Coordinates of C-alpha atoms and ligand atoms in Angstrom, one line a residue:
M1 CA -157.2 -91.2 6.1
Y2 CA -160.2 -92.2 8.2
D3 CA -162.8 -95.0 8.0
Y4 CA -165.6 -92.8 9.3
L5 CA -166.2 -89.1 9.2
V6 CA -168.8 -88.5 11.9
V7 CA -170.7 -85.3 11.4
G8 CA -172.1 -84.1 14.8
A9 CA -170.6 -84.7 18.2
G10 CA -173.9 -85.3 19.9
L11 CA -175.0 -88.6 21.5
Y12 CA -175.4 -90.5 18.2
G13 CA -172.1 -89.4 16.8
A14 CA -170.2 -89.9 20.1
V15 CA -171.5 -93.4 20.7
F16 CA -171.0 -94.5 17.1
A17 CA -167.4 -93.1 17.1
R18 CA -166.6 -94.8 20.4
E19 CA -167.9 -98.2 19.2
M20 CA -166.2 -98.1 15.9
T21 CA -162.9 -96.9 17.4
D22 CA -163.0 -99.7 19.8
K23 CA -163.4 -102.1 16.9
G24 CA -160.3 -100.7 15.4
Y25 CA -161.7 -98.3 12.9
K26 CA -160.3 -94.7 12.6
C27 CA -162.9 -92.0 13.2
L28 CA -162.9 -88.2 12.8
V29 CA -165.7 -86.4 14.6
I30 CA -166.6 -82.9 13.5
D31 CA -169.1 -80.4 14.8
K32 CA -170.1 -77.0 13.6
R33 CA -170.6 -75.8 17.1
P34 CA -167.7 -74.7 19.3
H35 CA -168.4 -77.6 21.7
I36 CA -169.1 -81.3 21.8
A37 CA -172.2 -83.1 23.2
G38 CA -174.9 -81.6 20.9
N39 CA -178.0 -80.7 22.7
V40 CA -177.1 -82.6 25.9
Y41 CA -174.3 -80.0 26.4
T42 CA -174.0 -78.7 29.9
E43 CA -172.0 -75.7 30.9
E44 CA -170.9 -74.6 34.4
I45 CA -172.3 -71.3 35.5
E46 CA -172.0 -70.3 39.2
N47 CA -170.8 -73.8 39.9
I48 CA -174.1 -75.2 38.6
N49 CA -174.3 -77.5 35.5
V50 CA -176.7 -75.6 33.2
H51 CA -178.4 -77.7 30.5
K52 CA -177.9 -75.1 27.7
Y53 CA -180.2 -76.7 25.2
G54 CA -183.0 -77.7 27.5
A55 CA -183.3 -80.1 30.4
H56 CA -182.1 -83.7 29.7
I57 CA -183.1 -86.2 32.3
F58 CA -181.7 -89.6 31.4
H59 CA -184.2 -92.5 31.8
T60 CA -184.2 -96.0 30.2
S61 CA -185.6 -99.5 30.6
E62 CA -182.8 -100.9 28.5
K63 CA -180.2 -102.5 30.8
Q64 CA -177.7 -102.5 28.0
V65 CA -178.0 -98.7 27.6
W66 CA -177.9 -98.1 31.4
D67 CA -174.8 -100.1 31.7
Y68 CA -173.3 -98.4 28.7
V69 CA -173.8 -94.8 30.0
N70 CA -172.5 -95.8 33.4
R71 CA -169.2 -96.6 31.8
F72 CA -168.7 -92.9 31.1
A73 CA -170.4 -91.1 34.0
E74 CA -171.8 -91.7 37.4
F75 CA -175.5 -91.1 37.7
N76 CA -177.3 -89.6 40.7
R77 CA -180.7 -90.5 42.1
Y78 CA -182.6 -87.6 40.5
T79 CA -186.2 -88.6 39.7
N80 CA -188.1 -86.2 37.5
A81 CA -191.3 -85.0 39.2
P82 CA -192.3 -81.7 37.5
V83 CA -195.1 -79.6 38.8
A84 CA -197.6 -77.7 36.7
N85 CA -198.5 -74.1 37.5
Y86 CA -202.0 -73.3 36.1
K87 CA -202.8 -69.7 37.0
G88 CA -201.2 -70.1 40.4
E89 CA -202.8 -73.5 41.1
I90 CA -200.1 -76.2 41.5
Y91 CA -200.6 -79.7 40.3
N92 CA -198.3 -82.7 40.3
L93 CA -197.3 -84.4 37.1
P94 CA -197.5 -86.8 35.5
F95 CA -201.2 -87.4 35.9
N96 CA -201.5 -89.5 39.1
M97 CA -203.6 -89.7 42.3
N98 CA -202.0 -86.4 43.6
T99 CA -203.2 -84.6 40.4
F100 CA -206.7 -86.1 40.6
N101 CA -207.0 -85.3 44.3
K102 CA -206.0 -81.7 43.8
M103 CA -208.3 -81.4 40.7
W104 CA -211.4 -83.1 42.0
G105 CA -210.9 -83.9 45.7
V106 CA -211.1 -87.6 45.0
I107 CA -209.2 -89.9 47.4
T108 CA -209.2 -93.4 46.1
P109 CA -208.3 -94.8 42.7
N110 CA -211.8 -96.0 42.2
E111 CA -213.2 -92.5 42.7
A112 CA -210.6 -91.1 40.3
R113 CA -211.5 -93.7 37.6
A114 CA -215.2 -93.0 38.0
K115 CA -214.6 -89.2 37.6
I116 CA -212.5 -89.8 34.4
E117 CA -215.1 -92.3 33.1
Q118 CA -217.9 -89.8 33.6
Q119 CA -216.0 -87.1 31.7
R120 CA -215.0 -89.6 29.0
A121 CA -218.6 -90.6 28.5
A122 CA -219.7 -87.0 28.3
A123 CA -217.2 -86.3 25.6
N124 CA -218.4 -89.3 23.6
I125 CA -215.1 -90.3 22.0
D126 CA -214.9 -93.9 20.9
N127 CA -211.9 -93.9 18.7
P128 CA -209.4 -91.0 19.4
K129 CA -208.0 -89.6 16.2
N130 CA -205.7 -86.9 17.5
L131 CA -204.0 -85.6 20.6
E132 CA -207.1 -83.7 21.9
E133 CA -209.3 -86.7 21.7
Q134 CA -206.7 -89.0 23.0
A135 CA -206.1 -86.7 26.0
I136 CA -209.7 -86.3 26.9
S137 CA -210.4 -90.0 26.7
L138 CA -207.4 -90.7 28.9
V139 CA -207.8 -88.1 31.7
G140 CA -211.0 -86.2 31.0
I141 CA -211.8 -82.6 30.1
D142 CA -210.7 -80.8 33.3
I143 CA -207.2 -82.1 33.1
Y144 CA -207.1 -81.6 29.4
E145 CA -208.1 -77.9 29.7
K146 CA -205.9 -77.0 32.7
L147 CA -202.8 -79.2 32.1
I148 CA -202.6 -80.3 28.5
K149 CA -204.3 -78.0 26.0
H150 CA -202.3 -74.8 26.3
Y151 CA -199.0 -76.3 27.2
T152 CA -199.1 -78.6 24.1
E153 CA -200.3 -75.8 21.9
K154 CA -197.5 -73.5 23.1
Q155 CA -194.9 -76.3 22.7
W156 CA -196.0 -77.3 19.2
G157 CA -197.6 -74.1 17.8
R158 CA -200.6 -76.1 16.5
P159 CA -204.0 -77.0 17.8
C160 CA -204.2 -80.2 19.7
S161 CA -206.8 -81.5 17.2
E162 CA -204.1 -81.4 14.5
L163 CA -201.4 -83.2 16.5
P164 CA -200.8 -86.9 16.6
S165 CA -201.8 -88.7 19.8
F166 CA -198.5 -90.5 20.3
I167 CA -196.9 -87.2 21.7
I168 CA -199.1 -87.5 24.8
R169 CA -198.5 -91.3 25.1
R170 CA -195.1 -90.3 26.5
L171 CA -196.9 -89.2 29.6
P172 CA -198.0 -91.9 32.1
V173 CA -201.4 -91.9 33.7
R174 CA -201.3 -93.6 37.1
F175 CA -203.8 -94.5 39.7
I176 CA -201.2 -94.4 42.5
Y177 CA -199.7 -91.5 44.5
D178 CA -196.5 -91.4 42.5
N179 CA -195.0 -88.3 40.9
N180 CA -192.2 -90.0 39.0
Y181 CA -192.6 -88.6 35.4
F182 CA -191.1 -91.7 33.8
N183 CA -192.0 -95.3 33.9
D184 CA -188.5 -96.5 33.2
L185 CA -186.5 -98.8 35.4
Y186 CA -183.4 -96.6 35.5
Q187 CA -183.2 -92.8 35.8
G188 CA -180.7 -90.1 36.8
I189 CA -178.6 -87.2 35.9
A190 CA -174.9 -87.5 35.0
I191 CA -173.0 -86.2 37.9
G192 CA -170.8 -83.3 36.8
G193 CA -172.8 -82.7 33.6
Y194 CA -173.3 -84.5 30.3
T195 CA -170.5 -82.7 28.6
K196 CA -168.0 -84.6 30.8
M197 CA -169.8 -87.9 29.9
V198 CA -169.5 -87.2 26.1
E199 CA -165.9 -86.1 26.6
K200 CA -165.2 -89.5 28.1
M201 CA -167.0 -91.2 25.2
L202 CA -164.8 -89.4 22.8
E203 CA -161.5 -90.1 24.6
G204 CA -158.7 -90.8 22.2
I205 CA -160.9 -89.9 19.2
E206 CA -160.0 -86.9 17.0
V207 CA -162.6 -84.1 17.2
R208 CA -162.7 -80.9 15.2
L209 CA -165.0 -78.2 16.4
N210 CA -166.3 -75.1 14.5
T211 CA -166.3 -77.3 11.4
N212 CA -169.3 -77.1 9.1
Y213 CA -169.7 -80.2 7.0
L214 CA -172.1 -78.9 4.4
E215 CA -170.1 -75.8 3.8
N216 CA -166.9 -77.7 3.3
R217 CA -168.3 -80.9 1.9
Q218 CA -165.9 -81.5 -1.0
E219 CA -162.9 -81.1 1.1
L220 CA -164.1 -83.1 4.1
E221 CA -165.6 -85.9 2.0
K222 CA -162.1 -86.9 0.9
F223 CA -161.1 -87.7 4.4
A224 CA -163.2 -90.9 4.9
K225 CA -164.8 -93.8 3.1
T226 CA -168.1 -93.4 5.0
V227 CA -169.9 -90.4 6.4
V228 CA -172.1 -90.6 9.5
Y229 CA -174.5 -87.6 9.2
T230 CA -176.4 -86.6 12.3
G231 CA -177.6 -83.1 11.1
P232 CA -181.0 -82.4 9.6
I233 CA -181.7 -84.7 6.7
D234 CA -183.5 -82.1 4.6
E235 CA -180.5 -79.7 5.0
Y236 CA -178.2 -82.5 3.8
F237 CA -180.2 -82.7 0.5
G238 CA -180.3 -78.9 0.1
Y239 CA -184.0 -78.9 1.0
S240 CA -184.6 -80.1 -2.6
K241 CA -188.0 -81.6 -1.7
G242 CA -188.9 -78.7 0.6
H243 CA -188.4 -77.9 4.3
L244 CA -189.2 -80.3 7.0
Q245 CA -190.7 -78.4 9.9
Y246 CA -189.0 -78.3 13.3
R247 CA -189.9 -76.7 16.6
S248 CA -187.1 -74.5 18.0
V249 CA -186.7 -73.4 21.6
R250 CA -185.3 -70.1 22.9
F251 CA -183.9 -70.0 26.4
E252 CA -183.8 -66.9 28.6
T253 CA -181.2 -67.9 31.2
E254 CA -180.7 -65.8 34.4
I255 CA -178.5 -66.0 37.4
L256 CA -180.5 -65.1 40.5
D257 CA -179.3 -64.0 43.9
T258 CA -181.3 -66.6 45.8
D259 CA -180.5 -70.1 46.7
N260 CA -183.9 -71.5 45.7
F261 CA -186.2 -69.9 43.2
Q262 CA -189.0 -72.4 42.6
G263 CA -188.4 -75.4 44.8
N264 CA -188.2 -77.9 41.9
A265 CA -186.1 -78.5 38.8
V266 CA -189.0 -78.3 36.4
V267 CA -192.2 -76.1 36.6
N268 CA -194.5 -76.2 33.6
Y269 CA -196.7 -73.2 32.9
T270 CA -199.8 -74.8 31.5
D271 CA -202.0 -71.7 31.0
G272 CA -202.3 -70.0 27.6
D273 CA -201.2 -66.5 28.8
T274 CA -197.7 -67.2 30.1
P275 CA -195.6 -67.0 27.0
Y276 CA -193.0 -69.6 28.1
T277 CA -193.7 -73.3 28.5
R278 CA -191.6 -74.0 31.6
I279 CA -188.9 -72.8 33.9
I280 CA -185.9 -75.0 34.6
E281 CA -183.9 -74.4 37.8
H282 CA -180.8 -76.3 37.0
K283 CA -179.3 -76.8 40.5
H284 CA -182.1 -79.1 41.6
F285 CA -181.0 -81.7 39.0
E286 CA -177.9 -82.3 41.2
F287 CA -179.4 -81.3 44.6
G288 CA -177.2 -78.2 44.5
T289 CA -176.6 -76.1 47.7
Q290 CA -174.9 -73.1 46.0
Q291 CA -175.8 -69.7 47.2
K292 CA -177.1 -68.5 43.9
T293 CA -179.3 -70.2 41.3
V294 CA -179.6 -70.3 37.5
I295 CA -183.0 -70.5 35.8
S296 CA -184.0 -70.9 32.2
R297 CA -187.4 -69.8 30.8
E298 CA -188.2 -71.9 27.8
Y299 CA -190.0 -70.3 24.8
S300 CA -191.1 -72.5 22.0
A301 CA -191.1 -71.3 18.4
E302 CA -191.4 -72.5 14.8
W303 CA -188.0 -73.2 13.4
K304 CA -186.7 -70.9 10.6
P305 CA -183.4 -71.1 8.8
G306 CA -180.6 -70.0 11.2
D307 CA -182.4 -71.3 14.3
E308 CA -181.4 -74.5 16.1
P309 CA -183.8 -77.3 15.3
Y310 CA -185.0 -79.2 18.4
Y311 CA -188.1 -81.2 17.8
P312 CA -189.3 -82.8 14.5
V313 CA -192.9 -82.0 13.9
N314 CA -194.3 -85.5 13.5
D315 CA -197.6 -84.7 11.7
E316 CA -198.8 -86.3 8.6
K317 CA -197.5 -83.7 6.2
N318 CA -194.0 -83.8 7.6
G319 CA -194.1 -87.6 7.9
K320 CA -194.7 -87.9 4.1
L321 CA -192.0 -85.4 3.3
Y322 CA -189.6 -87.3 5.5
E323 CA -190.3 -90.5 3.7
E324 CA -189.2 -88.9 0.5
Y325 CA -185.9 -87.8 2.0
K326 CA -185.5 -91.2 3.6
K327 CA -185.7 -92.8 0.1
M328 CA -183.0 -90.4 -1.1
A329 CA -180.9 -91.2 1.9
E330 CA -181.1 -94.9 1.2
K331 CA -179.7 -94.3 -2.2
E332 CA -176.9 -92.2 -0.9
K333 CA -173.8 -94.5 -1.0
N334 CA -171.6 -94.6 2.0
V335 CA -173.6 -92.3 4.2
I336 CA -175.3 -93.3 7.4
F337 CA -178.1 -91.0 8.7
G338 CA -178.7 -91.1 12.5
G339 CA -180.1 -89.3 15.5
R340 CA -183.0 -87.0 16.1
L341 CA -182.3 -84.8 13.1
G342 CA -180.8 -87.4 10.8
E343 CA -183.8 -89.6 11.2
Y344 CA -186.4 -86.9 11.9
K345 CA -187.5 -88.7 15.0
Y346 CA -188.6 -87.5 18.5
Y347 CA -185.9 -89.7 20.1
D348 CA -185.1 -89.8 23.8
M349 CA -181.5 -90.0 24.9
D350 CA -181.6 -93.7 25.5
K351 CA -183.2 -94.5 22.2
V352 CA -180.5 -92.5 20.3
I353 CA -177.8 -94.4 22.2
L354 CA -179.4 -97.7 21.5
S355 CA -179.8 -96.9 17.8
A356 CA -176.1 -95.9 17.5
L357 CA -175.1 -99.0 19.3
Q358 CA -177.1 -101.2 17.0
K359 CA -175.8 -99.5 13.9
A360 CA -172.3 -100.0 15.1
E361 CA -173.0 -103.6 15.9
S362 CA -174.5 -104.2 12.5
I363 CA -171.3 -103.2 10.8
G364 CA -169.1 -105.9 12.4
K365 CA -165.3 -106.0 12.9
Ligands
UDP401 N1 -197.6 -82.4 28.2 C1 -198.7 -81.7 28.7 N2 -198.6 -80.9 29.8 C2 -197.5 -80.9 30.6 C3 -196.4 -81.6 30.2 C4 -196.5 -82.4 29.0 O1 -199.7 -81.7 28.0 O2 -197.5 -80.2 31.6 C5 -197.7 -83.1 27.0 C6 -197.6 -82.2 25.8 O3 -198.4 -82.7 24.8 C7 -196.1 -82.4 25.4 C8 -195.9 -83.8 25.7 O4 -196.7 -84.1 26.9 O5 -195.9 -82.1 24.0 C9 -194.4 -84.2 26.0 O6 -193.9 -83.2 26.9 P1 -192.5 -83.2 27.6 O7 -192.4 -82.0 28.4 O8 -192.4 -84.5 28.4 O9 -191.6 -83.2 26.4 P2 -190.0 -82.9 26.3 O10 -189.9 -81.5 25.8 O11 -189.5 -83.0 27.7 O12 -189.5 -83.9 25.3

């Protein structure tokens, strides 16, 4: 009945279904949740688009991807510039001259470089082997202690000395006064929310919500020649090799009777005592002027069955286990595994879109 059964109506599934539909294939998209858009889902509360599964700020350097998303939504000029609150001291992120000035009183890039060099020499790290060593050799011990260590350990639930350094390489270090969190050429938030964007991607494509693939596999499999699976790869195989670890996030969302709670969309709490990692004030993503505001406190936790998986834990142990599942996946006839959960990869939105576009392109007419 269909050429493709796409399991998951998140970005990977929606982009893949759009592309294949436009090539003339027939797609059915299913999702176990009662809504489309996966974790980029936004919901209107008090006239504010609330990022229900955590903040999603679109950024990319791929012109192809930027042009692609702009077909489905208009993007505003939002530039992410989070601030860190360390026991009441406020620092700009990512690490840049504003951060260095506040931390050490240095004014010029040369002074900042000298300060970091001095701390790097004192730490005596030649060849950083983990996130802790990488961070200290990049920005020195003071920034590591106040802005990195506790935030990272709260987010990942593991000591920084056991985490891979690539996690922190996402964060720029700049010797200019520039608080833009990303280095990418293009950045913004979909005006009106990402749900509308994904809705537009799925225009004219059949979507069934509240439909759990793994629970109804035998029946659903009959619908299509090929399955595109964007759920957790270990779950697909019934955890036969063991559980991959994920980090989950719990959000405490509140409507407040004030028009401006924290003066910024993202405030990170980088101390070890505050139990949440950050507070998102959603209206600031779209420069909202509503009378009320909606905030979400973000608590990070180890994933357990029944929770939503958010982040793959890319350490060595999980990497090896994933390789085993990947081999099984390669043998699985007529199934394509894609997306953050299907490929167990800490993908950004643009990279997921690119990977779905490339997959669709590789299939041809
Ligand atoms: N990070 C940090 N301090 C911060 C913000 C980020 O040390 O105030 C590090 C931390 O290791 C974290 C990584 O940068 O795991 C990526 O953080 P980000 O908030 O960008 O990740 P997201 O959840 O947005 O994907």
